[in-house]
Amino acid sequence: MDGFKGLVIILMSSVLVNNYVLSRFLGICPFLGVSKKLDQAAGMGVSVTVVMLIATLVTWPIQHLVLEPFGLGYLQTIVFILVIASLVQMLEIILKKFSPALHQGLGVYLPLITTNCAVLGVSINNITDKFSFVESLVSSLGCGLGFLLAMVLFSGLRSRINEDEVPSSFRGVAITLIAASFISLAFMGLAGIVDNLFA
């Protein structure tokens, strides 16, 4: 049961408390760039979640079976970037074939998952936090779901902002960043929830 509790705590803290976009401020580029429309925001969130999961599925064994045993830990960042870039290329080919509308909607932001620091951050932090393979997968799933949640919430907020009258001095990037900061503050209020989850 402790193992299950631990996995639930890792999942919930990854989604709510340690949200990579709203708490650690990683992955801001797609968060601000692809959140104008709900379908694009959800598509980007799902794509990033899939890439995070597959990246962890590949990078964790590479770290523990290749890099560490052969004393090549200093190559971690380069190897992880190459793995993530390859995964994104495969995802782009799959989306282009099976969902051309989503592929076109994501546009330039799909290849930018390669440089999305949230994906690389999850892969590296799973190693740094000394998570087991299963814990790393649960952490990656939680981080991806947290990214998806942040994208969808922010997309809804931005659509509401676009319908309302905004003072001219706040229009554009200013109101977007203010809205993002309000969502971030709301997530910071959830900081104690995971500690008391099984209390």
Coordinates of C-alpha atoms in Angstrom, one line a residue:
M1 CA 0.0 0.0 0.0
D2 CA 2.9 2.4 0.7
G3 CA 4.1 1.9 -2.8
F4 CA 0.7 2.8 -4.1
K5 CA 0.4 5.8 -1.8
G6 CA 3.9 6.9 -3.0
L7 CA 2.8 6.7 -6.6
V8 CA -0.4 8.6 -6.0
I9 CA 1.6 11.3 -4.1
I10 CA 4.1 11.6 -7.0
L11 CA 1.2 11.8 -9.5
M12 CA -0.8 14.4 -7.6
S13 CA 2.2 16.6 -6.8
S14 CA 3.4 16.5 -10.4
V15 CA -0.1 17.6 -11.7
L16 CA -0.9 20.2 -9.0
V17 CA 1.9 21.3 -6.7
N18 CA 5.0 20.9 -8.9
N19 CA 3.3 21.9 -12.2
Y20 CA 6.2 22.4 -14.6
V21 CA 4.5 25.4 -16.3
L22 CA 2.9 27.2 -13.4
S23 CA 5.3 26.4 -10.5
R24 CA 8.7 25.7 -12.2
F25 CA 8.1 28.0 -15.2
L26 CA 9.3 25.5 -17.8
G27 CA 7.6 25.1 -21.2
I28 CA 6.3 28.7 -21.2
C29 CA 6.8 29.1 -25.0
P30 CA 4.0 26.6 -26.0
F31 CA 2.0 27.7 -23.0
L32 CA 1.8 31.2 -24.3
G33 CA 1.9 30.5 -28.0
V34 CA -0.6 27.6 -28.5
S35 CA -3.2 28.5 -25.8
K36 CA -5.4 30.8 -28.0
K37 CA -7.7 28.0 -29.1
L38 CA -8.9 25.2 -26.9
D39 CA -8.5 22.4 -29.5
Q40 CA -4.9 23.5 -30.2
A41 CA -4.1 23.8 -26.5
A42 CA -5.5 20.3 -25.8
G43 CA -3.6 18.9 -28.8
M44 CA -0.4 20.4 -27.6
G45 CA -1.0 19.2 -24.1
V46 CA -1.6 15.6 -25.2
S47 CA 1.4 15.7 -27.6
V48 CA 3.7 16.9 -24.8
T49 CA 2.3 14.3 -22.4
V50 CA 3.0 11.5 -24.9
V51 CA 6.5 12.8 -25.6
M52 CA 7.2 13.1 -21.9
L53 CA 6.1 9.5 -21.3
I54 CA 8.0 8.0 -24.2
A55 CA 11.1 10.2 -23.4
T56 CA 11.1 8.8 -19.9
L57 CA 10.5 5.3 -21.2
V58 CA 13.7 5.6 -23.3
T59 CA 16.0 8.0 -21.3
W60 CA 15.7 6.2 -17.8
P61 CA 17.1 2.9 -19.1
I62 CA 19.8 4.8 -21.2
Q63 CA 20.9 6.6 -18.0
H64 CA 20.9 3.5 -15.8
L65 CA 22.1 0.9 -18.3
V66 CA 24.5 2.8 -20.5
L67 CA 25.6 6.3 -19.2
E68 CA 26.2 5.5 -15.5
P69 CA 27.8 2.0 -15.9
F70 CA 30.2 3.3 -18.5
G71 CA 31.0 6.6 -16.7
L72 CA 29.3 8.7 -19.4
G73 CA 27.0 10.7 -17.1
Y74 CA 28.4 13.9 -18.4
L75 CA 26.7 13.1 -21.8
Q76 CA 23.2 13.0 -20.2
T77 CA 21.9 16.3 -21.5
I78 CA 23.1 15.8 -25.1
V79 CA 21.8 12.2 -25.3
F80 CA 18.5 13.2 -23.8
I81 CA 18.1 16.0 -26.3
L82 CA 18.8 13.7 -29.2
V83 CA 16.3 11.1 -27.9
I84 CA 13.6 13.8 -27.4
A85 CA 14.3 15.3 -30.9
S86 CA 13.9 11.8 -32.5
L87 CA 10.7 11.2 -30.6
V88 CA 9.2 14.5 -31.7
Q89 CA 10.1 13.8 -35.3
M90 CA 8.3 10.5 -35.1
L91 CA 5.3 12.1 -33.4
E92 CA 5.2 14.8 -36.1
I93 CA 5.1 12.1 -38.9
I94 CA 2.3 10.2 -37.1
L95 CA 0.2 13.3 -36.6
K96 CA 0.7 14.4 -40.2
K97 CA -0.5 11.0 -41.4
F98 CA -3.4 10.4 -38.9
S99 CA -4.5 13.9 -37.8
P100 CA -3.6 16.5 -40.5
A101 CA -5.9 19.1 -38.9
L102 CA -4.1 18.9 -35.6
H103 CA -0.7 18.8 -37.3
Q104 CA -1.6 22.0 -39.2
G105 CA -3.1 23.6 -36.2
L106 CA 0.0 23.1 -34.0
G107 CA 2.1 24.4 -36.9
V108 CA 5.6 25.5 -35.8
Y109 CA 4.9 24.6 -32.2
L110 CA 5.0 20.9 -32.7
P111 CA 8.7 20.8 -33.7
L112 CA 9.3 23.2 -30.8
I113 CA 8.5 20.3 -28.4
T114 CA 12.1 19.3 -29.2
T115 CA 13.3 22.4 -27.5
N116 CA 10.5 22.4 -24.8
C117 CA 12.6 22.6 -21.6
A118 CA 9.7 20.9 -19.7
V119 CA 10.2 17.7 -21.6
L120 CA 14.0 17.7 -20.9
G121 CA 13.4 18.9 -17.4
V122 CA 11.1 16.0 -16.6
S123 CA 13.6 13.4 -18.0
I124 CA 16.5 14.9 -16.0
N125 CA 14.6 15.5 -12.8
N126 CA 13.4 11.9 -12.7
I127 CA 17.0 10.9 -12.6
T128 CA 18.0 13.6 -10.2
D129 CA 15.2 12.7 -7.8
K130 CA 16.4 9.1 -7.9
F131 CA 12.9 7.8 -8.9
S132 CA 12.6 4.2 -9.9
F133 CA 11.5 3.3 -13.4
V134 CA 7.8 3.1 -12.4
E135 CA 8.0 6.2 -10.3
S136 CA 9.6 8.0 -13.3
L137 CA 6.8 7.0 -15.6
V138 CA 4.2 8.1 -13.0
S139 CA 6.0 11.4 -12.5
S140 CA 6.2 12.0 -16.3
L141 CA 2.5 11.2 -16.7
G142 CA 1.7 13.6 -13.9
C143 CA 3.9 16.4 -15.4
G144 CA 2.2 15.8 -18.8
L145 CA -1.3 15.9 -17.3
G146 CA -0.3 19.1 -15.4
F147 CA 0.9 20.6 -18.6
L148 CA -2.3 19.7 -20.3
L149 CA -4.4 21.1 -17.4
A150 CA -2.5 24.4 -17.5
M151 CA -2.9 24.6 -21.2
V152 CA -6.7 24.0 -21.1
L153 CA -7.3 26.3 -18.2
F154 CA -5.2 29.1 -19.7
S155 CA -6.9 28.6 -23.1
G156 CA -10.3 29.0 -21.4
L157 CA -9.2 32.1 -19.6
R158 CA -7.7 33.6 -22.8
S159 CA -11.0 33.0 -24.7
R160 CA -12.8 34.9 -21.9
I161 CA -10.3 37.7 -22.1
N162 CA -10.8 38.0 -25.8
E163 CA -14.5 38.5 -25.3
D164 CA -14.2 41.2 -22.7
E165 CA -13.2 44.8 -23.0
V166 CA -9.6 45.2 -21.8
P167 CA -8.1 48.6 -21.1
S168 CA -5.8 49.6 -24.0
S169 CA -2.7 49.7 -21.7
F170 CA -3.3 46.0 -20.8
R171 CA -4.1 44.6 -24.2
G172 CA -1.9 41.9 -25.8
V173 CA 1.0 40.4 -24.0
A174 CA 0.4 42.3 -20.8
I175 CA -3.0 40.9 -20.0
T176 CA -1.8 37.4 -21.1
L177 CA 1.0 37.5 -18.6
I178 CA -1.2 38.8 -15.8
A179 CA -3.7 36.0 -16.5
A180 CA -0.9 33.5 -16.4
S181 CA 0.3 34.8 -13.1
F182 CA -3.3 34.5 -11.6
I183 CA -3.4 30.9 -12.7
S184 CA 0.0 30.3 -11.2
L185 CA -1.1 31.9 -7.9
A186 CA -4.1 29.6 -7.8
F187 CA -1.9 26.5 -8.2
M188 CA 0.4 27.7 -5.5
G189 CA -2.6 27.6 -3.2
L190 CA -2.7 23.8 -3.7
A191 CA 0.8 23.3 -2.1
G192 CA -0.5 21.6 1.1
I193 CA -3.0 19.4 -0.5
V194 CA -0.7 16.6 -1.3
D195 CA 0.9 16.5 2.1
N196 CA -2.5 15.9 3.7
L197 CA -3.7 13.5 1.0
F198 CA -3.4 10.3 3.1
A199 CA -3.4 12.0 6.5

